[in-house]
Amino acid sequence: MPGNTLTRIISPYHSGLRDHRIGNGPRSIQSLGLLPPSKNGAYKSARNRPELRDRSRRISSAVTEAMDNNTFLLILAGNCMSSAAMACGRKAQALSFIYFDAHDDLDLPDVNENEYFDAMGLSMLRGVS
């Protein structure tokens, strides 16, 4: 069971751009003032623009560290594939989480005509894409 410490992982990227379109969601949520200011997150520098594999790796590593430290984990991300990164960091056979999004991210490669990879995050977690 998670301890009473909160670990926030903030990933404000969409299509490789920081705070762009849905990538601005984490900043918008933080601006509501519901949480105290964060001193850490998955990203140490706001100046670089990490590639998708690097963003995913950083999220995954931060999730693993939070789980190892027995903290409650809150991930605010603008990229729908962050769900897969979170699952990789969890390193569990049985996975459960609460997922809020504007769309279901359950597209399959054979029905996704626009080749939008982000629309397949949850289908990847289910092992069907």
Short mmCIF file of C-alpha atoms in Angstrom, two decimals:
data_model
loop_
_atom_site.label_atom_id
_atom_site.label_comp_id
_atom_site.label_asym_id
_atom_site.label_seq_id
_atom_site.Cartn_x
_atom_site.Cartn_y
_atom_site.Cartn_z
CA MET A 1 0.00 0.00 0.00
CA PRO A 2 1.37 3.46 -0.88
CA GLY A 3 2.65 5.60 1.95
CA ASN A 4 1.46 9.08 2.76
CA THR A 5 3.97 10.82 0.47
CA LEU A 6 2.89 12.08 -2.95
CA THR A 7 5.19 11.77 -5.95
CA ARG A 8 4.18 13.79 -8.98
CA ILE A 9 5.51 13.01 -12.42
CA ILE A 10 4.93 15.88 -14.81
CA SER A 11 5.33 15.34 -18.56
CA PRO A 12 3.97 18.41 -20.39
CA TYR A 13 4.72 17.25 -23.96
CA HIS A 14 2.59 16.64 -27.05
CA SER A 15 4.15 15.80 -30.41
CA GLY A 16 7.56 16.65 -28.96
CA LEU A 17 6.56 20.19 -27.97
CA ARG A 18 6.42 21.36 -24.37
CA ASP A 19 3.06 22.81 -23.19
CA HIS A 20 1.65 22.41 -26.71
CA ARG A 21 -2.08 21.67 -27.12
CA ILE A 22 -2.89 18.70 -24.85
CA GLY A 23 0.66 18.90 -23.52
CA ASN A 24 -0.52 22.03 -21.70
CA GLY A 25 -2.91 19.94 -19.61
CA PRO A 26 -0.44 19.33 -16.76
CA ARG A 27 0.27 23.06 -16.48
CA SER A 28 -3.45 23.86 -16.53
CA ILE A 29 -4.16 21.34 -13.77
CA GLN A 30 -1.28 22.64 -11.66
CA SER A 31 -2.49 26.23 -12.13
CA LEU A 32 -5.70 25.37 -10.27
CA GLY A 33 -3.69 25.43 -7.04
CA LEU A 34 -4.98 22.10 -5.79
CA LEU A 35 -1.46 20.80 -5.18
CA PRO A 36 1.53 22.53 -3.62
CA PRO A 37 4.28 23.54 -6.09
CA SER A 38 6.38 20.60 -7.20
CA LYS A 39 10.13 20.65 -6.82
CA ASN A 40 10.67 17.51 -8.86
CA GLY A 41 9.22 15.47 -11.68
CA ALA A 42 10.24 13.22 -14.49
CA TYR A 43 12.10 16.08 -16.15
CA LYS A 44 14.97 17.96 -14.61
CA SER A 45 15.30 20.56 -17.37
CA ALA A 46 12.60 22.49 -19.20
CA ARG A 47 15.07 23.61 -21.85
CA ASN A 48 15.56 20.32 -23.63
CA ARG A 49 13.03 18.54 -25.80
CA PRO A 50 13.53 14.85 -25.17
CA GLU A 51 12.59 12.34 -27.84
CA LEU A 52 9.54 10.14 -27.21
CA ARG A 53 11.68 7.15 -26.17
CA ASP A 54 13.56 9.36 -23.70
CA ARG A 55 10.34 10.84 -22.27
CA SER A 56 8.91 7.35 -21.88
CA ARG A 57 12.09 6.08 -20.26
CA ARG A 58 12.14 9.00 -17.81
CA ILE A 59 8.51 8.45 -16.86
CA SER A 60 9.09 4.72 -16.44
CA SER A 61 12.16 5.28 -14.27
CA ALA A 62 10.36 7.86 -12.12
CA VAL A 63 7.43 5.44 -11.62
CA THR A 64 9.81 2.65 -10.58
CA GLU A 65 11.54 4.97 -8.10
CA ALA A 66 8.22 6.14 -6.63
CA MET A 67 7.01 2.55 -6.26
CA ASP A 68 10.31 1.52 -4.65
CA ASN A 69 9.89 4.41 -2.18
CA ASN A 70 6.30 3.36 -1.40
CA THR A 71 4.77 6.71 -2.35
CA PHE A 72 1.39 7.56 -3.85
CA LEU A 73 1.90 8.33 -7.51
CA LEU A 74 0.20 11.05 -9.59
CA ILE A 75 1.15 11.40 -13.25
CA LEU A 76 0.12 14.49 -15.22
CA ALA A 77 1.00 14.01 -18.87
CA GLY A 78 0.10 15.45 -22.24
CA ASN A 79 1.13 12.44 -24.27
CA CYS A 80 -1.28 9.51 -24.37
CA MET A 81 1.55 6.99 -24.61
CA SER A 82 2.56 7.97 -21.09
CA SER A 83 0.21 5.21 -19.96
CA ALA A 84 2.52 2.60 -21.49
CA ALA A 85 5.55 4.24 -19.87
CA MET A 86 3.78 4.18 -16.52
CA ALA A 87 2.95 0.50 -16.90
CA CYS A 88 6.56 -0.35 -17.76
CA GLY A 89 7.75 1.45 -14.64
CA ARG A 90 5.22 -0.39 -12.50
CA LYS A 91 6.84 -3.75 -13.30
CA ALA A 92 3.83 -5.77 -12.18
CA GLN A 93 2.04 -8.75 -13.66
CA ALA A 94 -1.34 -7.46 -12.45
CA LEU A 95 -1.79 -3.82 -13.38
CA SER A 96 -4.51 -1.43 -12.31
CA PHE A 97 -4.78 2.33 -12.55
CA ILE A 98 -7.27 5.15 -13.03
CA TYR A 99 -7.09 6.76 -16.46
CA PHE A 100 -8.69 10.10 -17.38
CA ASP A 101 -8.58 11.18 -21.02
CA ALA A 102 -10.75 12.86 -23.62
CA HIS A 103 -10.68 9.71 -25.76
CA ASP A 104 -10.26 6.01 -25.16
CA ASP A 105 -6.81 5.35 -26.74
CA LEU A 106 -8.01 1.86 -27.69
CA ASP A 107 -7.40 2.11 -31.46
CA LEU A 108 -5.87 -0.87 -33.22
CA PRO A 109 -3.29 -0.57 -36.00
CA ASP A 110 -5.64 -2.11 -38.59
CA VAL A 111 -8.43 0.43 -37.92
CA ASN A 112 -6.36 3.53 -37.20
CA GLU A 113 -6.32 5.23 -40.61
CA ASN A 114 -4.48 8.39 -39.58
CA GLU A 115 -1.44 6.52 -38.17
CA TYR A 116 -1.73 8.44 -34.89
CA PHE A 117 0.35 6.32 -32.50
CA ASP A 118 -0.98 8.05 -29.37
CA ALA A 119 -4.45 6.63 -30.04
CA MET A 120 -3.17 3.12 -29.29
CA GLY A 121 -1.79 3.49 -25.76
CA LEU A 122 -4.42 1.49 -23.91
CA SER A 123 -4.73 -1.13 -26.63
CA MET A 124 -0.98 -1.66 -26.22
CA LEU A 125 -1.48 -2.11 -22.47
CA ARG A 126 -4.18 -4.68 -23.20
CA GLY A 127 -1.76 -6.51 -25.51
CA VAL A 128 -3.95 -6.21 -28.61
CA SER A 129 -1.95 -3.77 -30.74
#
